[in-house]
């Protein structure tokens, strides 16, 4: 930038002569120090430049470039060029001349640029030693003179022993000289030093100091000292001057510790230090000897308390001294080193942390741990291995104490009760105990983790005492008994209540709930379930008020050790959940088409029962199949018994009625509960009865409709049936006996086989009501010899083994030519008007068939006889003929029973339609 201003001033033509005395030429000597004045000049300014110089004189350029010069002010407008010393001018290595461009500018803007030429003058410099006799300082390009030592063996013949090397900066020829002149050495023009005699170490000096001087032609010189050492040759055996043979040293000395200073002398070295070499011949890893001085030192740790020093603390060493490192004379001696024990081991405990447990409310004085059993001091000397226990501390340490400082037994001093509100509730107490040496310690840094206290190292033992809670209290239920009310229709799995128990123990125990008694019934082992953790009581089976109104069971709360019980009462609330059950629930009826309105159809009635409803709550509805509303039930409500009534006449002629079979579905509903207690839920249940009614059309002649009923009061009917069955069985047995006799007569037996007697079946006969409508008439042919079957009907007999026996009853009569009525569907017949009794012959044929308890229908089978009517009549007459006239008080014959049954039947038929007996 400054150069740019100069050029600008020159171009603008404003340049004037401001630098007086420039341009000029000046000289300076080489190696001039910093600040040496090279040239002086002044600056003249214009009278208009009242403020003087704007830009001081400045070296803006140099040729060649250098920073060896600078300009400084002498005061006012006088200036001078000086040396900077950086770099130092050197005539031999640097340019001989420098052209400096000096620029100045006054305050009016006038500038001046002039040149100053500086020529470097050569200066005669001192000679400089080279090689080992001089050390070059690269920073200042100077040489530091150093002494050189030269060794010469005694007995060496005269000759060259060293070469001195020096140079002159001006490359002038140098001259060497040697002082003092009396020494047996000389130096030549080449700088070689020669010995002038053969040296004898025992007679001549052992060392010579030579002052070597080098001088240039102008008389400048430099000097250097050369030390000549005469080396003695070995011709004598050395000997030990140390008289001590036993040394004692404490253990655990740091490496480098001096044990002994072994000294020896060599006669060859009388009057001067012996140059001897020491060594240990017996191998030992604990000690070493300085080969030059004979100082015996420790090289590694020595532990008196560890093997092998614990058993053998004495160490023997064989020391050798030689007067030559490889060949020469030598002498040996044996020394003994005794390693002594010091108190260098603090007591230690293994383990260093103890975890103990104690129950709460432990008796004070109970010993928790004996620390001395776990601590030891491995020092060998008994005076160094004694220790004590002190400094018990930690939160809650007031509940514990050390029995004594020597014993180390930790005992309980207080009582810890978790349930006490004043107890802090700490479960684990962290305590520390200090184990400390009794003897004054002499420790080293091998125990950096031990703590120092009054210059004693002590070992810290950590003791963690866990106080175990004791189960002192039984769980207690909030209530001695619980009462829950639940509807009988509550869903299985629902929660009906909760029991809760607490335990005063601290920390709180986990309470487990269970049912221990009474939660079952006759049908279910477990009706109720309780949550083991929450105490929720749930139902596992459907409740039924009609079966059990109240359940009482026992629940238990246990904390794994102690338990308590409570009573739970579950009151089942009644709900109308039972459907009416009616009998019969299915029935088939036949009625004539002209049956009078208001007639109880075939005397049919249904009886209903409901376990949770009053009989007066029933209502009867015909929901399906009652087309044109021909049928009603009376009464329709308020009774558990209702009759089927024909409400309107059938009208097939006009086409109003087209169906001949009516399948009625009857619904029976209940509206209230048995008791007057509050209803949990108002429900209505419905029972169902199915009826099938066949309407019989008018026959060609007038027909009347009657109803055949077997009333429960006709006790003789089952008797007659049973007796007839027995007679039939007797007849079959007799025929079988005759067949067996015939077989034995005509077919001799080949194999004797044992027959298995079949068990007898007990038969209980029940009667069913038969409703027969006689819708046809006919005349008897009139033959007195012909007898035929008038009608047949089946009777179902239930045995004690839930099986059914179907019995077909045949009634025979003599042909009279009279008019009789018959049923076109079943074939049943009766005399139209006649009081003449029939002479029945009863024949029974039993067929057992199994059925399920479900009450489904039974397959029936009829046994038809293939014999002619006359043969059948003879067999039946023979089977029913009494053997003698019964005497007074004896039972009537089966024939008489059958006759009475027929008479009763005819009387009932003549009476027309009648209601069944209640």
PDB file of N, CA and C in Angstrom, residues 591-595 597 625-631 646-662 695 697:
ATOM      1  N   UNK A 591    -113.771 -86.148  18.304  1.00  0.00           N
ATOM      2  CA  UNK A 591    -115.114 -85.668  18.656  1.00  0.00           C
ATOM      3  C   UNK A 591    -115.983 -85.757  17.411  1.00  0.00           C
ATOM      4  N   UNK A 592    -117.284 -85.961  17.622  1.00  0.00           N
ATOM      5  CA  UNK A 592    -118.201 -85.951  16.471  1.00  0.00           C
ATOM      6  C   UNK A 592    -118.427 -84.531  15.994  1.00  0.00           C
ATOM      7  N   UNK A 593    -118.787 -84.390  14.769  1.00  0.00           N
ATOM      8  CA  UNK A 593    -118.939 -83.075  14.180  1.00  0.00           C
ATOM      9  C   UNK A 593    -120.124 -82.338  14.776  1.00  0.00           C
ATOM     10  N   UNK A 594    -121.112 -83.081  15.295  1.00  0.00           N
ATOM     11  CA  UNK A 594    -122.318 -82.446  15.826  1.00  0.00           C
ATOM     12  C   UNK A 594    -122.309 -82.381  17.333  1.00  0.00           C
ATOM     13  N   UNK A 595    -121.132 -82.352  17.950  1.00  0.00           N
ATOM     14  CA  UNK A 595    -121.042 -82.281  19.403  1.00  0.00           C
ATOM     15  C   UNK A 595    -121.650 -80.965  19.869  1.00  0.00           C
ATOM     16  N   UNK A 597    -122.475 -77.576  21.765  1.00  0.00           N
ATOM     17  CA  UNK A 597    -121.665 -76.476  22.269  1.00  0.00           C
ATOM     18  C   UNK A 597    -121.719 -76.460  23.787  1.00  0.00           C
ATOM     19  N   UNK A 625    -103.651 -72.866  16.110  1.00  0.00           N
ATOM     20  CA  UNK A 625    -104.498 -73.957  15.637  1.00  0.00           C
ATOM     21  C   UNK A 625    -105.977 -73.806  15.908  1.00  0.00           C
ATOM     22  N   UNK A 626    -106.395 -72.804  16.673  1.00  0.00           N
ATOM     23  CA  UNK A 626    -107.824 -72.657  17.030  1.00  0.00           C
ATOM     24  C   UNK A 626    -108.524 -71.793  15.990  1.00  0.00           C
ATOM     25  N   UNK A 627    -108.663 -72.365  14.796  1.00  0.00           N
ATOM     26  CA  UNK A 627    -109.334 -71.631  13.733  1.00  0.00           C
ATOM     27  C   UNK A 627    -110.825 -71.542  14.031  1.00  0.00           C
ATOM     28  N   UNK A 628    -111.373 -70.374  13.782  1.00  0.00           N
ATOM     29  CA  UNK A 628    -112.796 -70.068  14.023  1.00  0.00           C
ATOM     30  C   UNK A 628    -113.151 -70.169  15.499  1.00  0.00           C
ATOM     31  N   UNK A 629    -112.102 -70.275  16.365  1.00  0.00           N
ATOM     32  CA  UNK A 629    -112.298 -70.224  17.826  1.00  0.00           C
ATOM     33  C   UNK A 629    -113.348 -71.220  18.297  1.00  0.00           C
ATOM     34  N   UNK A 630    -113.217 -72.488  17.853  1.00  0.00           N
ATOM     35  CA  UNK A 630    -114.162 -73.535  18.282  1.00  0.00           C
ATOM     36  C   UNK A 630    -113.883 -74.006  19.689  1.00  0.00           C
ATOM     37  N   UNK A 631    -112.683 -73.781  20.229  1.00  0.00           N
ATOM     38  CA  UNK A 631    -112.324 -74.391  21.503  1.00  0.00           C
ATOM     39  C   UNK A 631    -111.902 -73.294  22.470  1.00  0.00           C
ATOM     40  N   UNK A 646    -116.073 -77.088  23.986  1.00  0.00           N
ATOM     41  CA  UNK A 646    -116.412 -76.722  22.620  1.00  0.00           C
ATOM     42  C   UNK A 646    -117.179 -75.412  22.672  1.00  0.00           C
ATOM     43  N   UNK A 647    -116.618 -74.349  22.063  1.00  0.00           N
ATOM     44  CA  UNK A 647    -117.219 -73.025  22.173  1.00  0.00           C
ATOM     45  C   UNK A 647    -118.200 -72.730  21.053  1.00  0.00           C
ATOM     46  N   UNK A 648    -118.048 -73.335  19.881  1.00  0.00           N
ATOM     47  CA  UNK A 648    -118.974 -73.066  18.759  1.00  0.00           C
ATOM     48  C   UNK A 648    -119.065 -74.318  17.900  1.00  0.00           C
ATOM     49  N   UNK A 649    -120.182 -74.420  17.151  1.00  0.00           N
ATOM     50  CA  UNK A 649    -120.435 -75.607  16.338  1.00  0.00           C
ATOM     51  C   UNK A 649    -119.577 -75.556  15.076  1.00  0.00           C
ATOM     52  N   UNK A 650    -119.370 -76.727  14.528  1.00  0.00           N
ATOM     53  CA  UNK A 650    -118.628 -76.841  13.286  1.00  0.00           C
ATOM     54  C   UNK A 650    -119.586 -76.602  12.112  1.00  0.00           C
ATOM     55  N   UNK A 651    -119.107 -75.963  11.086  1.00  0.00           N
ATOM     56  CA  UNK A 651    -119.938 -75.674   9.922  1.00  0.00           C
ATOM     57  C   UNK A 651    -119.118 -76.028   8.684  1.00  0.00           C
ATOM     58  N   UNK A 652    -119.236 -77.310   8.292  1.00  0.00           N
ATOM     59  CA  UNK A 652    -118.523 -77.764   7.102  1.00  0.00           C
ATOM     60  C   UNK A 652    -119.376 -77.599   5.839  1.00  0.00           C
ATOM     61  N   UNK A 653    -120.700 -77.588   6.017  1.00  0.00           N
ATOM     62  CA  UNK A 653    -121.579 -77.543   4.869  1.00  0.00           C
ATOM     63  C   UNK A 653    -121.444 -76.210   4.125  1.00  0.00           C
ATOM     64  N   UNK A 654    -121.334 -75.090   4.896  1.00  0.00           N
ATOM     65  CA  UNK A 654    -121.227 -73.783   4.239  1.00  0.00           C
ATOM     66  C   UNK A 654    -119.777 -73.460   3.827  1.00  0.00           C
ATOM     67  N   UNK A 655    -118.872 -74.316   4.252  1.00  0.00           N
ATOM     68  CA  UNK A 655    -117.465 -74.074   3.889  1.00  0.00           C
ATOM     69  C   UNK A 655    -116.718 -73.218   4.881  1.00  0.00           C
ATOM     70  N   UNK A 656    -117.408 -72.836   5.995  1.00  0.00           N
ATOM     71  CA  UNK A 656    -116.709 -72.039   7.001  1.00  0.00           C
ATOM     72  C   UNK A 656    -115.562 -72.840   7.621  1.00  0.00           C
ATOM     73  N   UNK A 657    -115.807 -74.095   7.866  1.00  0.00           N
ATOM     74  CA  UNK A 657    -114.772 -74.980   8.415  1.00  0.00           C
ATOM     75  C   UNK A 657    -114.332 -75.932   7.321  1.00  0.00           C
ATOM     76  N   UNK A 658    -113.032 -76.080   7.231  1.00  0.00           N
ATOM     77  CA  UNK A 658    -112.480 -77.005   6.241  1.00  0.00           C
ATOM     78  C   UNK A 658    -111.539 -78.039   6.850  1.00  0.00           C
ATOM     79  N   UNK A 659    -111.059 -77.752   8.041  1.00  0.00           N
ATOM     80  CA  UNK A 659    -110.097 -78.662   8.680  1.00  0.00           C
ATOM     81  C   UNK A 659    -110.840 -79.679   9.523  1.00  0.00           C
ATOM     82  N   UNK A 660    -110.351 -80.913   9.477  1.00  0.00           N
ATOM     83  CA  UNK A 660    -110.924 -81.991  10.298  1.00  0.00           C
ATOM     84  C   UNK A 660    -110.001 -82.350  11.452  1.00  0.00           C
ATOM     85  N   UNK A 661    -108.788 -81.875  11.394  1.00  0.00           N
ATOM     86  CA  UNK A 661    -107.847 -82.135  12.490  1.00  0.00           C
ATOM     87  C   UNK A 661    -107.322 -80.789  12.961  1.00  0.00           C
ATOM     88  N   UNK A 662    -107.447 -80.545  14.258  1.00  0.00           N
ATOM     89  CA  UNK A 662    -106.988 -79.300  14.871  1.00  0.00           C
ATOM     90  C   UNK A 662    -105.804 -79.604  15.801  1.00  0.00           C
ATOM     91  N   UNK A 695    -111.972 -84.313  14.194  1.00  0.00           N
ATOM     92  CA  UNK A 695    -113.438 -84.179  14.095  1.00  0.00           C
ATOM     93  C   UNK A 695    -113.962 -85.325  13.224  1.00  0.00           C
ATOM     94  N   UNK A 697    -116.727 -87.049  10.983  1.00  0.00           N
ATOM     95  CA  UNK A 697    -117.918 -86.620  10.229  1.00  0.00           C
ATOM     96  C   UNK A 697    -119.133 -87.482  10.565  1.00  0.00           C
TER      97      UNK A 697
END
